[in-house]
Amino acid sequence: MPYGAAASSPGRPASRLPACLPPASCLLPACLRRLPPRPSPRQPMAGPRPARLQGEAAAFTAALRTLVNNPQFSDVTFVVGQEQQKVFAHRCVLACRCQAFRGMFGQGLGSEEPPGSVPPQGPFILGNVQPEVFLAVIEFLYTNSVTLNSHIALEVLTSSVEYGLQDLCKLCVKFIKDTLSVEQVCEALQAAVTYGQADLQQHCLAFIEGCTAAVVRTQGFHELSDVVLARVLRSDRLAMDELDLVEAVREWAHVSSAVLERPVPEVAALPVQELRLPLLAPSELSTLESHNQRDLLIPVESIAAAWRTHALRKGSGVPSHLCRPRRGTRPRDHHRHLDPHAK
């Protein structure tokens, strides 16, 4: 059969197909035909990355310093100290730098006021802080720096803890360590223990260990709490003999008793536990017993335990650290019997 001729069935005329058929894809509907791939859109060229450039920090700090306690453009006022000195500030600066001030200013907003409402200007009364101390805190919030001296450093440290300003706290600790003196070391130690400043606490203890005899004569020593004094007396490195330490603790106890209006044995109960009575010679113990009858500073049981170490010629029956000489302990003949390693 010729190409292109269709087979005829009986009774039907033969039909003739085109000699050349189009490709099968041309017979598909247009929606099903494979379209040529579209050219991918050209990706935009990446631009230069942004960079943050820092201007002159000193000029910025100097400009902000001009706003410290400046009534111009101020929107909040504090009345500070017993002097009732006015201190001017700007809420936006204080609030963005200190959570405590943010909360203070937010308390002025009532629940019915819109979010953008401005609380009253105050004044806010701060009667328990010196103006110079509060101004140091304000200076730090504006400039991230602070001007300190030995008269206000500990109080600024207190304020930094109260306001939650960790960076200011670190600056205060550094200044106190760098300027520590015999007159101030006990007050600094008390603050370090109170506010959990372990580094400052260790620094103060090391200072006291180096000049113990001078420190115990200061007013700061007589104002130590019983807990802090006991912490000092636990040290093996105090440069002072035990008999002198006993007398120093007695003076401290009488001052504390008068201030707290409590009996001497009560206020001294904790520190006297750290006195190393077994280090005293028999004659010194006899004198101590005589003095103790006046104020009952030391429990009778503690003195009896010290006598027992002499009778037994060994440090049994008392905590071992109470038989250990300090750095400033004067040698006594019986000390060799207290050494657990002595033969």
Short mmCIF file of C-alpha atoms in Angstrom, two decimals:
data_model
loop_
_atom_site.label_atom_id
_atom_site.label_comp_id
_atom_site.label_asym_id
_atom_site.label_seq_id
_atom_site.Cartn_x
_atom_site.Cartn_y
_atom_site.Cartn_z
CA MET A 1 0.00 0.00 0.00
CA PRO A 2 1.39 3.38 -0.91
CA TYR A 3 2.59 5.53 1.89
CA GLY A 4 -0.20 7.75 3.05
CA ALA A 5 -3.01 5.56 1.73
CA ALA A 6 -5.54 4.43 4.30
CA ALA A 7 -6.87 0.90 4.25
CA SER A 8 -10.42 0.87 2.87
CA SER A 9 -13.07 -1.16 4.44
CA PRO A 10 -15.66 -2.85 2.35
CA GLY A 11 -18.42 -0.50 1.35
CA ARG A 12 -16.52 2.68 2.31
CA PRO A 13 -14.40 4.79 0.01
CA ALA A 14 -10.80 5.13 0.92
CA SER A 15 -9.75 8.43 2.52
CA ARG A 16 -6.39 9.97 1.91
CA LEU A 17 -4.22 11.35 4.82
CA PRO A 18 -1.62 14.04 4.40
CA ALA A 19 1.65 12.66 3.27
CA CYS A 20 3.52 14.47 6.12
CA LEU A 21 2.15 14.54 9.72
CA PRO A 22 3.13 17.41 12.08
CA PRO A 23 5.05 16.60 15.24
CA ALA A 24 2.94 15.18 18.03
CA SER A 25 3.66 18.16 20.29
CA CYS A 26 1.89 20.41 17.83
CA LEU A 27 -1.28 18.42 18.29
CA LEU A 28 -1.34 19.22 22.14
CA PRO A 29 -3.33 22.14 23.43
CA ALA A 30 -1.30 25.29 23.93
CA CYS A 31 -1.60 25.06 27.73
CA LEU A 32 0.10 21.65 27.71
CA ARG A 33 2.88 22.45 25.36
CA ARG A 34 6.37 22.77 26.93
CA LEU A 35 7.35 26.38 26.91
CA PRO A 36 10.93 27.40 26.45
CA PRO A 37 12.64 28.18 29.77
CA ARG A 38 12.44 31.77 30.77
CA PRO A 39 15.70 33.51 31.29
CA SER A 40 16.42 33.93 35.01
CA PRO A 41 16.11 37.52 36.17
CA ARG A 42 19.39 39.21 36.71
CA GLN A 43 20.28 39.32 40.39
CA PRO A 44 20.91 42.85 41.62
CA MET A 45 24.49 43.53 42.46
CA ALA A 46 25.20 43.51 46.19
CA GLY A 47 25.76 46.99 47.52
CA PRO A 48 28.52 47.96 49.97
CA ARG A 49 28.02 46.70 53.51
CA PRO A 50 27.07 49.37 56.05
CA ALA A 51 29.74 50.32 58.57
CA ARG A 52 29.29 51.96 61.95
CA LEU A 53 31.81 54.71 62.51
CA GLN A 54 32.63 56.05 65.94
CA GLY A 55 33.03 59.75 66.51
CA GLU A 56 35.14 61.41 69.16
CA ALA A 57 33.99 59.92 72.48
CA ALA A 58 35.58 62.64 74.57
CA ALA A 59 33.64 65.37 72.79
CA PHE A 60 30.40 63.44 73.23
CA THR A 61 31.05 62.91 76.94
CA ALA A 62 31.96 66.56 77.41
CA ALA A 63 28.72 67.65 75.77
CA LEU A 64 26.63 65.39 78.00
CA ARG A 65 28.52 66.57 81.07
CA THR A 66 27.15 70.07 80.47
CA LEU A 67 23.66 68.65 81.09
CA VAL A 68 24.49 67.32 84.57
CA ASN A 69 22.39 69.26 87.12
CA ASN A 70 21.53 71.77 84.41
CA PRO A 71 18.00 73.21 84.74
CA GLN A 72 17.91 74.04 81.02
CA PHE A 73 15.60 71.54 79.26
CA SER A 74 15.36 69.59 82.54
CA ASP A 75 12.10 67.71 83.06
CA VAL A 76 12.61 66.18 86.50
CA THR A 77 13.81 67.56 89.83
CA PHE A 78 15.15 65.83 92.94
CA VAL A 79 15.35 67.30 96.42
CA VAL A 80 18.38 65.64 97.97
CA GLY A 81 19.71 65.24 101.51
CA GLN A 82 19.04 67.13 104.70
CA GLU A 83 20.18 70.26 102.87
CA GLN A 84 17.22 69.77 100.49
CA GLN A 85 19.43 70.66 97.56
CA LYS A 86 17.70 70.66 94.20
CA VAL A 87 19.21 68.48 91.48
CA PHE A 88 17.97 68.82 87.89
CA ALA A 89 17.97 65.95 85.40
CA HIS A 90 16.41 64.58 82.23
CA ARG A 91 14.15 61.57 82.52
CA CYS A 92 15.04 60.10 79.15
CA VAL A 93 18.72 59.90 80.15
CA LEU A 94 18.10 58.45 83.59
CA ALA A 95 15.47 55.99 82.40
CA CYS A 96 17.54 54.57 79.55
CA ARG A 97 20.57 54.15 81.80
CA CYS A 98 19.02 52.86 85.00
CA GLN A 99 16.16 50.45 85.58
CA ALA A 100 15.53 51.88 89.05
CA PHE A 101 14.83 55.35 87.64
CA ARG A 102 12.71 53.86 84.88
CA GLY A 103 10.53 52.27 87.52
CA MET A 104 10.49 55.46 89.59
CA PHE A 105 9.24 57.53 86.69
CA GLY A 106 6.77 54.85 85.56
CA GLN A 107 4.99 54.97 88.90
CA GLY A 108 3.70 58.41 88.00
CA LEU A 109 1.67 57.02 85.11
CA GLY A 110 -1.91 56.10 85.98
CA SER A 111 -3.68 53.19 84.34
CA GLU A 112 -6.12 55.54 82.59
CA GLU A 113 -3.44 57.67 81.00
CA PRO A 114 -2.28 56.95 77.45
CA PRO A 115 1.12 55.24 76.97
CA GLY A 116 2.78 58.45 75.85
CA SER A 117 1.73 60.47 78.88
CA VAL A 118 4.39 62.35 80.75
CA PRO A 119 4.45 61.89 84.54
CA PRO A 120 4.81 64.93 86.79
CA GLN A 121 8.15 66.61 87.16
CA GLY A 122 8.28 65.76 90.82
CA PRO A 123 10.13 66.84 92.80
CA PHE A 124 11.32 63.45 94.05
CA ILE A 125 12.45 63.59 97.68
CA LEU A 126 15.71 61.72 98.45
CA GLY A 127 16.45 62.56 102.06
CA ASN A 128 18.80 59.69 102.90
CA VAL A 129 21.62 60.49 100.49
CA GLN A 130 24.15 63.30 100.39
CA PRO A 131 23.86 65.68 97.43
CA GLU A 132 27.51 65.09 96.49
CA VAL A 133 26.91 61.35 96.40
CA PHE A 134 23.74 61.63 94.30
CA LEU A 135 25.46 64.01 91.89
CA ALA A 136 28.23 61.45 91.42
CA VAL A 137 25.59 58.88 90.43
CA ILE A 138 24.01 61.37 88.03
CA GLU A 139 27.41 62.18 86.54
CA PHE A 140 28.00 58.49 85.84
CA LEU A 141 24.60 58.07 84.17
CA TYR A 142 25.28 60.97 81.82
CA THR A 143 28.97 60.42 81.07
CA ASN A 144 29.80 56.80 82.06
CA SER A 145 32.52 58.24 84.30
CA VAL A 146 32.54 59.42 87.89
CA THR A 147 34.48 61.85 90.07
CA LEU A 148 35.28 60.26 93.45
CA ASN A 149 37.12 61.17 96.61
CA SER A 150 37.78 59.26 99.81
CA HIS A 151 34.90 60.99 101.63
CA ILE A 152 32.14 59.78 99.32
CA ALA A 153 33.51 56.64 97.65
CA LEU A 154 31.88 54.17 100.05
CA GLU A 155 28.54 55.96 99.91
CA VAL A 156 28.66 56.05 96.11
CA LEU A 157 29.36 52.30 96.26
CA THR A 158 26.24 51.92 98.41
CA SER A 159 24.16 53.92 95.91
CA SER A 160 25.54 51.94 92.98
CA VAL A 161 24.30 48.74 94.61
CA GLU A 162 20.92 50.25 95.46
CA TYR A 163 20.42 51.50 91.89
CA GLY A 164 21.76 48.32 90.29
CA LEU A 165 24.65 50.06 88.49
CA GLN A 166 27.26 47.33 88.17
CA ASP A 167 29.76 49.38 86.16
CA LEU A 168 29.66 52.19 88.71
CA CYS A 169 30.13 49.62 91.47
CA LYS A 170 33.29 48.33 89.77
CA LEU A 171 34.70 51.85 89.46
CA CYS A 172 34.03 52.48 93.16
CA VAL A 173 35.70 49.21 94.20
CA LYS A 174 38.77 50.04 92.12
CA PHE A 175 39.03 53.51 93.65
CA ILE A 176 38.60 52.20 97.21
CA LYS A 177 41.29 49.57 96.71
CA ASP A 178 43.69 52.12 95.24
CA THR A 179 43.19 54.64 98.07
CA LEU A 180 42.70 52.33 101.07
CA SER A 181 43.96 53.71 104.39
CA VAL A 182 44.22 52.59 108.02
CA GLU A 183 41.35 54.87 108.99
CA GLN A 184 38.98 53.60 106.32
CA VAL A 185 39.84 49.93 105.87
CA CYS A 186 37.35 48.63 108.44
CA GLU A 187 34.52 50.67 106.99
CA ALA A 188 35.45 49.42 103.53
CA LEU A 189 35.53 45.82 104.80
CA GLN A 190 32.10 46.23 106.38
CA ALA A 191 30.71 47.53 103.09
CA ALA A 192 32.41 44.74 101.12
CA VAL A 193 30.81 42.06 103.30
CA THR A 194 27.42 43.79 103.29
CA TYR A 195 27.27 44.11 99.50
CA GLY A 196 28.94 40.82 98.63
CA GLN A 197 32.09 42.34 97.08
CA ALA A 198 34.43 39.38 97.60
CA ASP A 199 37.42 40.95 95.85
CA LEU A 200 37.26 44.09 97.97
CA GLN A 201 36.76 41.97 101.08
CA GLN A 202 39.96 40.00 100.44
CA HIS A 203 41.86 43.20 99.69
CA CYS A 204 40.75 44.78 102.97
CA LEU A 205 41.62 41.67 104.98
CA ALA A 206 45.11 41.60 103.51
CA PHE A 207 45.50 45.28 104.41
CA ILE A 208 44.40 44.65 108.01
CA GLU A 209 46.77 41.71 108.28
CA GLY A 210 49.66 43.97 107.37
CA CYS A 211 49.01 46.68 109.99
CA THR A 212 46.73 45.10 112.58
CA ALA A 213 47.97 47.06 115.58
CA ALA A 214 47.17 50.39 113.91
CA VAL A 215 43.80 49.26 112.59
CA VAL A 216 42.39 48.11 115.97
CA ARG A 217 42.83 51.63 117.34
CA THR A 218 40.58 53.24 114.71
CA GLN A 219 36.94 54.23 115.06
CA GLY A 220 36.12 51.99 112.11
CA PHE A 221 37.32 48.94 114.02
CA HIS A 222 35.01 49.76 116.94
CA GLU A 223 32.10 50.09 114.49
CA LEU A 224 32.55 46.66 112.88
CA SER A 225 29.66 44.24 113.16
CA ASP A 226 30.21 41.08 115.18
CA VAL A 227 30.08 38.96 112.02
CA VAL A 228 32.79 40.97 110.27
CA LEU A 229 35.00 41.13 113.37
CA ALA A 230 34.76 37.36 113.72
CA ARG A 231 35.81 37.07 110.08
CA VAL A 232 38.91 39.18 110.80
CA LEU A 233 39.80 37.13 113.87
CA ARG A 234 39.79 33.89 111.86
CA SER A 235 42.90 35.02 110.01
CA ASP A 236 46.24 33.34 110.74
CA ARG A 237 48.13 36.35 109.40
CA LEU A 238 47.14 39.10 111.84
CA ALA A 239 50.29 40.97 112.83
CA MET A 240 49.40 41.20 116.51
CA ASP A 241 49.87 39.09 119.60
CA GLU A 242 46.88 37.21 121.00
CA LEU A 243 46.89 39.01 124.35
CA ASP A 244 46.66 42.36 122.54
CA LEU A 245 43.86 41.01 120.35
CA VAL A 246 41.91 40.02 123.45
CA GLU A 247 42.15 43.57 124.77
CA ALA A 248 41.17 45.01 121.38
CA VAL A 249 38.07 42.80 121.29
CA ARG A 250 37.24 43.88 124.87
CA GLU A 251 37.31 47.56 123.86
CA TRP A 252 35.20 46.79 120.77
CA ALA A 253 32.67 44.90 122.92
CA HIS A 254 32.23 47.75 125.39
CA VAL A 255 31.66 50.26 122.56
CA SER A 256 29.16 47.94 120.86
CA SER A 257 27.41 47.28 124.15
CA ALA A 258 26.89 51.00 124.71
CA VAL A 259 25.70 51.65 121.15
CA LEU A 260 23.39 48.64 120.91
CA GLU A 261 22.30 48.80 124.57
CA ARG A 262 22.97 45.10 125.02
CA PRO A 263 25.19 43.26 127.55
CA VAL A 264 28.87 42.79 126.73
CA PRO A 265 28.70 38.95 126.68
CA GLU A 266 25.81 39.09 124.25
CA VAL A 267 27.36 41.45 121.69
CA ALA A 268 30.73 39.66 121.88
CA ALA A 269 29.46 36.08 121.74
CA LEU A 270 30.53 35.49 118.13
CA PRO A 271 33.95 37.22 118.01
CA VAL A 272 35.27 35.74 121.29
CA GLN A 273 34.88 32.27 119.79
CA GLU A 274 37.78 33.17 117.48
CA LEU A 275 40.17 34.25 120.25
CA ARG A 276 43.02 31.75 120.58
CA LEU A 277 43.23 31.55 124.37
CA PRO A 278 45.39 28.38 124.44
CA LEU A 279 48.23 30.52 123.03
CA LEU A 280 48.38 32.55 126.27
CA ALA A 281 50.83 31.65 129.01
CA PRO A 282 49.48 30.54 132.45
CA SER A 283 50.24 33.92 134.02
CA GLU A 284 48.38 35.68 131.19
CA LEU A 285 45.40 33.37 131.61
CA SER A 286 45.28 34.18 135.34
CA THR A 287 45.19 37.91 134.60
CA LEU A 288 42.55 37.35 131.94
CA GLU A 289 40.36 35.48 134.42
CA SER A 290 40.62 38.35 136.86
CA HIS A 291 39.61 40.93 134.25
CA ASN A 292 36.87 38.70 132.94
CA GLN A 293 35.04 38.79 136.27
CA ARG A 294 34.23 42.45 135.63
CA ASP A 295 32.50 42.17 132.27
CA LEU A 296 32.13 38.42 131.57
CA LEU A 297 33.50 39.04 128.08
CA ILE A 298 34.74 35.47 127.63
CA PRO A 299 32.67 32.42 128.59
CA VAL A 300 34.05 30.49 131.55
CA GLU A 301 34.06 27.35 129.42
CA SER A 302 36.52 28.91 126.97
CA ILE A 303 38.94 29.87 129.72
CA ALA A 304 38.64 26.39 131.26
CA ALA A 305 39.45 24.81 127.89
CA ALA A 306 42.59 26.95 127.67
CA TRP A 307 43.69 25.81 131.16
CA ARG A 308 43.10 22.24 130.10
CA THR A 309 45.59 22.56 127.24
CA HIS A 310 48.24 23.55 129.82
CA ALA A 311 47.37 20.69 132.16
CA LEU A 312 47.42 18.07 129.42
CA ARG A 313 50.33 19.74 127.60
CA LYS A 314 48.51 19.30 124.30
CA GLY A 315 45.80 21.03 122.34
CA SER A 316 43.14 18.40 122.73
CA GLY A 317 39.56 19.37 123.50
CA VAL A 318 39.63 22.64 121.55
CA PRO A 319 39.38 23.34 117.81
CA SER A 320 42.78 22.94 116.19
CA HIS A 321 42.84 26.44 114.71
CA LEU A 322 42.62 27.96 118.21
CA CYS A 323 46.01 26.38 119.00
CA ARG A 324 47.67 27.69 115.84
CA PRO A 325 49.91 30.76 116.34
CA ARG A 326 49.22 33.77 114.14
CA ARG A 327 51.85 35.67 112.22
CA GLY A 328 52.16 38.21 115.06
CA THR A 329 51.96 35.79 117.99
CA ARG A 330 54.85 36.09 120.41
CA PRO A 331 56.43 32.67 121.09
CA ARG A 332 55.71 31.01 124.45
CA ASP A 333 57.37 27.91 125.88
CA HIS A 334 54.19 25.88 125.85
CA HIS A 335 53.50 26.44 122.15
CA ARG A 336 55.60 23.42 121.24
CA HIS A 337 53.07 21.21 123.05
CA LEU A 338 50.22 22.66 120.99
CA ASP A 339 51.77 21.67 117.67
CA PRO A 340 50.02 18.44 116.58
CA HIS A 341 53.15 17.47 114.62
CA ALA A 342 55.52 17.92 117.54
CA LYS A 343 56.97 14.75 119.07
#
